[in-house]
Amino acid sequence: MIPFFDLKKQYISIQSQIDNATRRVYASGWFILGPETEAFENEFAQYIGAQHCIGVNSGTDALHLAIRALGIGAGDEIITVPNTAVATVSAIEMAGATPVLCDVRADSMTLDADSFASVITERTRAVIPVHLFGQAAELDAIIGIARQYKLAVIEDCAQAHGAKYQGQRVGTFGDVACFSFYPTKNLGAYGDAGAIVTNDARLADKVKLLRQYGWRARYESEISGVNTRLDELQAALLRVKLGHLDAWNAARRERATMYTELLPNKRVHPPIEMPYAEHVFHLYVAQSEVRDYLAAFLKEREIGTAIQYPTPIHLQPAYQHLAPEGSLPVSEKLAREILSLPLYPELALSDVRAVADAIREFES
Ligand SMILES: *Cc1c(COP(=O)(O)O)cnc(C)c1O
């Protein structure tokens, strides 16, 4: 049996470091916004290559605060894609703004700059390119258009910790970038956690205020804010895991390369790594016109697969008002054809071969 993923293996591989960090926090008697959070924020900013990092409670909250800190809200439109975690769209709505969807490219599966340009209106204030599955969107083209129309660029890096665009880590290209540390992400906490990264000191200051009731000093709200803090325990665990991130991403890339070399690429097509990208393979997403048969075939052989995401946002009940069916054809086709294969740093190479062998059997 080869499960789609297995988080227990990772814990076992770093158990003593994790257990020590946990005990350190328990013994400190300090649980919210303290030295571990501050240290993690500094270490993560340095890792990404940005000036500021502010820890928050989730990736969704990171997006929500980034949008609010940019002064975007009611009456404003923000453009993003329909093949993303619904969080990207719900964060836009949490901030009171209106989501507008554009299509994605068939090769990278990320935001299509031409489609983005075609849905800009007088009310558009920002674009959220999602670096989906671990690969950067076409940032030069997107940022070029955004600058032309004076739109803010909010990078959704929730699936792309450590991924690079033209040799530079994502999270440093837009005005602000948002990360999730949901347990299954490339850098995952043992609960909910997220962060905002930016080089803009004023924006960072505003996010910090928004994160805790608008307080600069305790019990005095300078602006109206919310409560979305990163806790000390998650920060301490994330510090441990950050030290392993590059090695884990390299292990993901090694396994992805193996899949791509071993798959016959007849009816099952491997994902494409764009020339500009260093992909970190949060997910290894193949495409096949006979996807449902393939998934059933692999399930019979006890190989776990998943579909991220089975229904584009505008075809889900809550969001059908955003765009009519048929209007975002690339995203809609992808939803019918994508299949994520098992991929995580601890996945045995023999299991990669076994999955590839099963797909070759399917192809023959
Ligand atoms: C996971 C994810 C989010 C949301 O992060 P949470 O921490 O679960 O709130 C946002 N965008 C994308 C692309 C994601 O994958």
GROMACS .gro file of C-alpha atoms and ligand atoms in nm:
model
  379
    1MET     CA    1   0.000   0.000   0.000
    2ILE     CA    2   0.131   0.348  -0.091
    3PRO     CA    3  -0.062   0.627   0.083
    4PHE     CA    4  -0.107   0.967  -0.084
    5PHE     CA    5   0.090   1.122   0.201
    6ASP     CA    6   0.219   1.031   0.544
    7LEU     CA    7   0.301   1.305   0.796
    8LYS     CA    8   0.397   1.058   1.071
    9LYS     CA    9   0.716   0.960   0.889
   10GLN     CA   10   0.837   1.318   0.897
   11TYR     CA   11   0.775   1.349   1.271
   12ILE     CA   12   0.966   1.029   1.339
   13SER     CA   13   1.260   1.159   1.135
   14ILE     CA   14   1.292   1.476   1.350
   15GLN     CA   15   1.127   1.356   1.672
   16SER     CA   16   1.393   1.460   1.923
   17GLN     CA   17   1.420   1.814   1.777
   18ILE     CA   18   1.041   1.855   1.778
   19ASP     CA   19   1.003   1.715   2.129
   20ASN     CA   20   1.278   1.944   2.262
   21ALA     CA   21   1.120   2.252   2.105
   22THR     CA   22   0.779   2.157   2.244
   23ARG     CA   23   0.917   2.113   2.597
   24ARG     CA   24   1.107   2.442   2.571
   25VAL     CA   25   0.782   2.629   2.498
   26TYR     CA   26   0.582   2.451   2.769
   27ALA     CA   27   0.853   2.525   3.025
   28SER     CA   28   0.878   2.890   2.923
   29GLY     CA   29   0.524   2.970   3.035
   30TRP     CA   30   0.485   3.204   2.734
   31PHE     CA   31   0.245   3.096   2.461
   32ILE     CA   32   0.138   3.383   2.236
   33LEU     CA   33   0.359   3.633   2.045
   34GLY     CA   34   0.688   3.587   2.226
   35PRO     CA   35   1.053   3.506   2.154
   36GLU     CA   36   0.984   3.196   1.942
   37THR     CA   37   0.748   3.386   1.713
   38GLU     CA   38   0.992   3.673   1.676
   39ALA     CA   39   1.282   3.437   1.606
   40PHE     CA   40   1.080   3.245   1.348
   41GLU     CA   41   0.971   3.568   1.179
   42ASN     CA   42   1.334   3.678   1.148
   43GLU     CA   43   1.454   3.338   1.029
   44PHE     CA   44   1.176   3.299   0.774
   45ALA     CA   45   1.224   3.654   0.637
   46GLN     CA   46   1.593   3.578   0.597
   47TYR     CA   47   1.519   3.244   0.429
   48ILE     CA   48   1.284   3.405   0.176
   49GLY     CA   49   1.514   3.704   0.129
   50ALA     CA   50   1.265   3.966   0.246
   51GLN     CA   51   1.287   4.245   0.502
   52HIS     CA   52   0.982   4.168   0.713
   53CYS     CA   53   0.779   3.866   0.820
   54ILE     CA   54   0.470   3.874   1.040
   55GLY     CA   55   0.333   3.546   1.174
   56VAL     CA   56  -0.042   3.496   1.179
   57ASN     CA   57  -0.290   3.220   1.245
   58SER     CA   58  -0.334   3.081   0.892
   59GLY     CA   59  -0.266   3.136   0.525
   60THR     CA   60  -0.623   3.261   0.484
   61ASP     CA   61  -0.566   3.523   0.754
   62ALA     CA   62  -0.234   3.619   0.594
   63LEU     CA   63  -0.418   3.699   0.268
   64HIS     CA   64  -0.697   3.877   0.454
   65LEU     CA   65  -0.457   4.103   0.645
   66ALA     CA   66  -0.240   4.170   0.340
   67ILE     CA   67  -0.546   4.291   0.149
   68ARG     CA   68  -0.664   4.510   0.438
   69ALA     CA   69  -0.316   4.651   0.496
   70LEU     CA   70  -0.307   4.757   0.131
   71GLY     CA   71  -0.622   4.959   0.198
   72ILE     CA   72  -0.834   4.743  -0.030
   73GLY     CA   73  -1.194   4.670   0.069
   74ALA     CA   74  -1.557   4.730  -0.021
   75GLY     CA   75  -1.611   4.827  -0.385
   76ASP     CA   76  -1.266   4.709  -0.492
   77GLU     CA   77  -1.197   4.413  -0.719
   78ILE     CA   78  -0.913   4.164  -0.682
   79ILE     CA   79  -0.826   3.925  -0.964
   80THR     CA   80  -0.723   3.567  -0.899
   81VAL     CA   81  -0.767   3.217  -1.044
   82PRO     CA   82  -1.040   2.954  -1.007
   83ASN     CA   83  -0.800   2.661  -0.954
   84THR     CA   84  -0.679   2.742  -0.605
   85ALA     CA   85  -0.765   2.668  -0.246
   86VAL     CA   86  -1.098   2.838  -0.183
   87ALA     CA   87  -0.908   3.030   0.086
   88THR     CA   88  -0.771   3.268  -0.177
   89VAL     CA   89  -1.124   3.378  -0.266
   90SER     CA   90  -1.265   3.370   0.087
   91ALA     CA   91  -0.982   3.597   0.207
   92ILE     CA   92  -1.078   3.854  -0.060
   93GLU     CA   93  -1.437   3.841   0.067
   94MET     CA   94  -1.327   3.861   0.433
   95ALA     CA   95  -1.163   4.193   0.348
   96GLY     CA   96  -1.490   4.312   0.190
   97ALA     CA   97  -1.351   4.318  -0.164
   98THR     CA   98  -1.493   4.146  -0.473
   99PRO     CA   99  -1.314   3.847  -0.628
  100VAL     CA  100  -1.283   3.842  -1.006
  101LEU     CA  101  -1.156   3.527  -1.175
  102CYS     CA  102  -0.929   3.490  -1.476
  103ASP     CA  103  -0.803   3.174  -1.643
  104VAL     CA  104  -0.474   2.987  -1.611
  105ARG     CA  105  -0.214   2.865  -1.860
  106ALA     CA  106  -0.240   2.504  -1.973
  107ASP     CA  107   0.134   2.441  -1.929
  108SER     CA  108   0.210   2.588  -1.585
  109MET     CA  109  -0.150   2.565  -1.456
  110THR     CA  110  -0.090   2.911  -1.301
  111LEU     CA  111  -0.240   3.256  -1.371
  112ASP     CA  112  -0.242   3.352  -1.740
  113ALA     CA  113  -0.121   3.711  -1.778
  114ASP     CA  114  -0.329   3.772  -2.094
  115SER     CA  115  -0.645   3.648  -1.928
  116PHE     CA  116  -0.563   3.866  -1.624
  117ALA     CA  117  -0.526   4.173  -1.847
  118SER     CA  118  -0.862   4.100  -2.010
  119VAL     CA  119  -1.062   4.122  -1.684
  120ILE     CA  120  -0.911   4.443  -1.542
  121THR     CA  121  -1.171   4.715  -1.477
  122GLU     CA  122  -1.170   5.061  -1.321
  123ARG     CA  123  -1.237   4.896  -0.986
  124THR     CA  124  -0.948   4.650  -0.999
  125ARG     CA  125  -0.699   4.715  -0.720
  126ALA     CA  126  -0.487   4.400  -0.697
  127VAL     CA  127  -0.399   4.063  -0.845
  128ILE     CA  128  -0.324   3.746  -0.652
  129PRO     CA  129  -0.109   3.506  -0.855
  130VAL     CA  130  -0.108   3.165  -0.688
  131HIS     CA  131   0.221   2.975  -0.715
  132LEU     CA  132   0.023   2.656  -0.752
  133PHE     CA  133   0.153   2.309  -0.664
  134GLY     CA  134   0.499   2.452  -0.587
  135GLN     CA  135   0.568   2.638  -0.911
  136ALA     CA  136   0.587   3.016  -0.962
  137ALA     CA  137   0.338   3.190  -1.186
  138GLU     CA  138   0.473   3.395  -1.482
  139LEU     CA  139   0.570   3.685  -1.257
  140ASP     CA  140   0.741   3.916  -1.509
  141ALA     CA  141   0.434   3.932  -1.733
  142ILE     CA  142   0.192   3.961  -1.439
  143ILE     CA  143   0.390   4.230  -1.258
  144GLY     CA  144   0.441   4.422  -1.583
  145ILE     CA  145   0.064   4.444  -1.635
  146ALA     CA  146   0.002   4.524  -1.267
  147ARG     CA  147   0.249   4.815  -1.276
  148GLN     CA  148   0.089   4.949  -1.593
  149TYR     CA  149  -0.254   4.960  -1.424
  150LYS     CA  150  -0.117   5.053  -1.077
  151LEU     CA  151  -0.242   4.733  -0.919
  152ALA     CA  152  -0.095   4.572  -0.607
  153VAL     CA  153   0.055   4.225  -0.646
  154ILE     CA  154  -0.016   3.983  -0.362
  155GLU     CA  155   0.172   3.655  -0.408
  156ASP     CA  156  -0.011   3.349  -0.273
  157CYS     CA  157   0.288   3.136  -0.172
  158ALA     CA  158   0.090   2.885   0.035
  159GLN     CA  159   0.216   2.597  -0.182
  160ALA     CA  160   0.557   2.734  -0.274
  161HIS     CA  161   0.788   2.771   0.029
  162GLY     CA  162   1.136   2.795  -0.118
  163ALA     CA  163   1.028   2.781  -0.483
  164LYS     CA  164   1.223   3.006  -0.716
  165TYR     CA  165   1.146   3.230  -1.012
  166GLN     CA  166   1.453   3.318  -1.223
  167GLY     CA  167   1.671   3.197  -0.937
  168GLN     CA  168   1.506   3.411  -0.668
  169ARG     CA  169   1.264   3.282  -0.406
  170VAL     CA  170   0.897   3.358  -0.456
  171GLY     CA  171   0.754   3.590  -0.194
  172THR     CA  172   0.993   3.869  -0.288
  173PHE     CA  173   0.844   3.981  -0.620
  174GLY     CA  174   0.508   4.134  -0.534
  175ASP     CA  175   0.416   4.408  -0.288
  176VAL     CA  176   0.341   4.143  -0.029
  177ALA     CA  177   0.338   3.763  -0.010
  178CYS     CA  178   0.130   3.522   0.195
  179PHE     CA  179   0.230   3.182   0.325
  180SER     CA  180   0.033   2.902   0.489
  181PHE     CA  181   0.190   2.653   0.728
  182TYR     CA  182  -0.107   2.416   0.722
  183PRO     CA  183   0.031   2.074   0.823
  184THR     CA  184   0.049   1.927   0.471
  185LYS     CA  185   0.233   2.223   0.310
  186ASN     CA  186   0.605   2.199   0.226
  187LEU     CA  187   0.668   2.383   0.553
  188GLY     CA  188   0.388   2.272   0.782
  189ALA     CA  189   0.305   2.341   1.146
  190TYR     CA  190   0.127   2.099   1.381
  191GLY     CA  191  -0.188   2.305   1.361
  192ASP     CA  192  -0.291   2.623   1.180
  193ALA     CA  193  -0.030   2.890   1.107
  194GLY     CA  194   0.061   3.142   0.837
  195ALA     CA  195   0.277   3.444   0.762
  196ILE     CA  196   0.298   3.764   0.562
  197VAL     CA  197   0.628   3.863   0.402
  198THR     CA  198   0.710   4.203   0.255
  199ASN     CA  199   0.989   4.452   0.190
  200ASP     CA  200   0.754   4.742   0.263
  201ALA     CA  201   0.808   4.865   0.620
  202ARG     CA  202   0.483   5.061   0.632
  203LEU     CA  203   0.281   4.765   0.513
  204ALA     CA  204   0.454   4.539   0.768
  205ASP     CA  205   0.370   4.785   1.046
  206LYS     CA  206   0.005   4.795   0.942
  207VAL     CA  207  -0.017   4.414   0.929
  208LYS     CA  208   0.133   4.397   1.278
  209LEU     CA  209  -0.133   4.632   1.410
  210LEU     CA  210  -0.415   4.449   1.231
  211ARG     CA  211  -0.294   4.114   1.368
  212GLN     CA  212  -0.376   4.212   1.726
  213TYR     CA  213  -0.673   4.448   1.768
  214GLY     CA  214  -0.492   4.741   1.608
  215TRP     CA  215  -0.269   4.765   1.917
  216ARG     CA  216   0.066   4.935   1.906
  217ALA     CA  217   0.065   4.952   2.285
  218ARG     CA  218  -0.146   4.709   2.484
  219TYR     CA  219  -0.512   4.796   2.540
  220GLU     CA  220  -0.510   5.088   2.299
  221SER     CA  221  -0.638   5.026   1.947
  222GLU     CA  222  -0.478   5.265   1.703
  223ILE     CA  223  -0.681   5.117   1.416
  224SER     CA  224  -0.953   4.853   1.420
  225GLY     CA  225  -0.795   4.511   1.392
  226VAL     CA  226  -0.859   4.143   1.449
  227ASN     CA  227  -0.696   3.860   1.641
  228THR     CA  228  -0.487   3.634   1.423
  229ARG     CA  229  -0.163   3.556   1.600
  230LEU     CA  230   0.101   3.290   1.548
  231ASP     CA  231   0.144   3.098   1.872
  232GLU     CA  232   0.476   3.016   2.034
  233LEU     CA  233   0.440   2.641   2.002
  234GLN     CA  234   0.381   2.650   1.626
  235ALA     CA  235   0.661   2.906   1.585
  236ALA     CA  236   0.906   2.684   1.774
  237LEU     CA  237   0.811   2.379   1.565
  238LEU     CA  238   0.834   2.581   1.244
  239ARG     CA  239   1.186   2.693   1.340
  240VAL     CA  240   1.290   2.329   1.364
  241LYS     CA  241   1.128   2.242   1.033
  242LEU     CA  242   1.263   2.547   0.849
  243GLY     CA  243   1.609   2.400   0.902
  244HIS     CA  244   1.504   2.097   0.696
  245LEU     CA  245   1.305   2.275   0.425
  246ASP     CA  246   1.573   2.289   0.155
  247ALA     CA  247   1.660   1.922   0.201
  248TRP     CA  248   1.291   1.828   0.194
  249ASN     CA  249   1.231   2.033  -0.121
  250ALA     CA  250   1.533   1.867  -0.284
  251ALA     CA  251   1.390   1.526  -0.191
  252ARG     CA  252   1.057   1.627  -0.346
  253ARG     CA  253   1.233   1.739  -0.665
  254GLU     CA  254   1.430   1.414  -0.684
  255ARG     CA  255   1.111   1.208  -0.660
  256ALA     CA  256   0.931   1.432  -0.910
  257THR     CA  257   1.218   1.397  -1.158
  258MET     CA  258   1.200   1.020  -1.120
  259TYR     CA  259   0.826   1.018  -1.193
  260THR     CA  260   0.871   1.239  -1.497
  261GLU     CA  261   1.150   1.017  -1.633
  262LEU     CA  262   0.963   0.694  -1.565
  263LEU     CA  263   0.617   0.791  -1.691
  264PRO     CA  264   0.567   0.691  -2.055
  265ASN     CA  265   0.377   1.017  -2.129
  266LYS     CA  266   0.124   0.859  -2.362
  267ARG     CA  267  -0.216   0.908  -2.203
  268VAL     CA  268  -0.075   1.029  -1.870
  269HIS     CA  269   0.122   1.353  -1.893
  270PRO     CA  270   0.373   1.466  -1.632
  271PRO     CA  271   0.363   1.825  -1.501
  272ILE     CA  272   0.575   2.080  -1.689
  273GLU     CA  273   0.850   2.268  -1.509
  274MET     CA  274   0.863   2.611  -1.671
  275PRO     CA  275   1.205   2.736  -1.790
  276TYR     CA  276   1.192   3.022  -1.536
  277ALA     CA  277   1.100   2.801  -1.243
  278GLU     CA  278   1.256   2.595  -0.971
  279HIS     CA  279   0.951   2.391  -0.876
  280VAL     CA  280   0.926   2.259  -0.518
  281PHE     CA  281   0.653   2.006  -0.596
  282HIS     CA  282   0.410   2.066  -0.314
  283LEU     CA  283   0.211   1.830  -0.533
  284TYR     CA  284   0.303   1.619  -0.834
  285VAL     CA  285   0.005   1.680  -1.062
  286ALA     CA  286  -0.019   1.469  -1.377
  287GLN     CA  287  -0.285   1.517  -1.646
  288SER     CA  288  -0.486   1.257  -1.831
  289GLU     CA  289  -0.802   1.260  -2.041
  290VAL     CA  290  -0.880   0.925  -1.880
  291ARG     CA  291  -0.812   1.055  -1.529
  292ASP     CA  292  -1.102   0.878  -1.358
  293TYR     CA  293  -1.000   0.540  -1.501
  294LEU     CA  294  -0.641   0.601  -1.396
  295ALA     CA  295  -0.743   0.696  -1.041
  296ALA     CA  296  -0.960   0.384  -1.011
  297PHE     CA  297  -0.681   0.166  -1.155
  298LEU     CA  298  -0.431   0.300  -0.900
  299LYS     CA  299  -0.681   0.268  -0.614
  300GLU     CA  300  -0.726  -0.099  -0.697
  301ARG     CA  301  -0.350  -0.136  -0.654
  302GLU     CA  302  -0.370   0.046  -0.317
  303ILE     CA  303  -0.194   0.356  -0.446
  304GLY     CA  304  -0.339   0.677  -0.300
  305THR     CA  305  -0.408   0.972  -0.530
  306ALA     CA  306  -0.596   1.300  -0.491
  307ILE     CA  307  -0.748   1.574  -0.706
  308GLN     CA  308  -0.647   1.933  -0.627
  309TYR     CA  309  -0.892   2.076  -0.704
  310PRO     CA  310  -1.189   1.874  -0.833
  311THR     CA  311  -1.423   2.173  -0.882
  312PRO     CA  312  -1.308   2.518  -1.001
  313ILE     CA  313  -1.425   2.786  -0.760
  314HIS     CA  314  -1.683   2.936  -0.999
  315LEU     CA  315  -1.854   2.596  -1.035
  316GLN     CA  316  -1.895   2.549  -0.658
  317PRO     CA  317  -2.239   2.633  -0.511
  318ALA     CA  318  -2.122   2.938  -0.311
  319TYR     CA  319  -1.942   3.104  -0.602
  320GLN     CA  320  -2.146   3.042  -0.915
  321HIS     CA  321  -2.213   3.416  -0.944
  322LEU     CA  322  -1.841   3.480  -1.009
  323ALA     CA  323  -1.829   3.340  -1.363
  324PRO     CA  324  -2.050   3.123  -1.586
  325GLU     CA  325  -1.956   2.765  -1.670
  326GLY     CA  326  -1.751   2.755  -1.989
  327SER     CA  327  -1.600   3.101  -1.937
  328LEU     CA  328  -1.272   2.975  -1.785
  329PRO     CA  329  -1.207   2.681  -2.016
  330VAL     CA  330  -0.848   2.595  -1.925
  331SER     CA  331  -0.925   2.578  -1.552
  332GLU     CA  332  -1.237   2.375  -1.624
  333LYS     CA  333  -1.050   2.126  -1.844
  334LEU     CA  334  -0.772   2.088  -1.587
  335ALA     CA  335  -1.023   2.007  -1.314
  336ARG     CA  336  -1.141   1.713  -1.525
  337GLU     CA  337  -0.791   1.585  -1.609
  338ILE     CA  338  -0.555   1.643  -1.315
  339LEU     CA  339  -0.443   1.376  -1.072
  340SER     CA  340  -0.195   1.419  -0.787
  341LEU     CA  341   0.039   1.125  -0.730
  342PRO     CA  342   0.196   1.040  -0.392
  343LEU     CA  343   0.491   1.274  -0.331
  344TYR     CA  344   0.657   1.370  -0.004
  345PRO     CA  345   1.019   1.384   0.107
  346GLU     CA  346   1.000   1.055   0.301
  347LEU     CA  347   0.837   0.860   0.016
  348ALA     CA  348   1.061   0.561  -0.059
  349LEU     CA  349   1.222   0.568  -0.404
  350SER     CA  350   1.102   0.211  -0.447
  351ASP     CA  351   0.747   0.342  -0.399
  352VAL     CA  352   0.801   0.607  -0.668
  353ARG     CA  353   0.907   0.324  -0.899
  354ALA     CA  354   0.608   0.113  -0.798
  355VAL     CA  355   0.366   0.399  -0.877
  356ALA     CA  356   0.537   0.462  -1.212
  357ASP     CA  357   0.527   0.088  -1.290
  358ALA     CA  358   0.154   0.080  -1.218
  359ILE     CA  359   0.098   0.375  -1.454
  360ARG     CA  360   0.306   0.202  -1.724
  361GLU     CA  361   0.086  -0.103  -1.683
  362PHE     CA  362  -0.218   0.125  -1.719
  363GLU     CA  363  -0.071   0.277  -2.036
  364SER     CA  364   0.005  -0.056  -2.201
  365LIG     C1  365  -0.345   2.624   0.190
  365LIG     C2  366  -0.372   2.737   0.102
  365LIG     C3  367  -0.424   2.858   0.148
  365LIG     C4  368  -0.482   2.876   0.284
  365LIG     O1  369  -0.401   2.847   0.390
  365LIG     P1  370  -0.463   2.804   0.532
  365LIG     O2  371  -0.343   2.808   0.620
  365LIG     O3  372  -0.522   2.669   0.517
  365LIG     O4  373  -0.564   2.908   0.569
  365LIG     C5  374  -0.434   2.965   0.060
  365LIG     N1  375  -0.396   2.953  -0.067
  365LIG     C6  376  -0.347   2.837  -0.117
  365LIG     C7  377  -0.306   2.830  -0.260
  365LIG     C8  378  -0.335   2.725  -0.035
  365LIG     O5  379  -0.287   2.611  -0.086
   0.00000   0.00000   0.00000
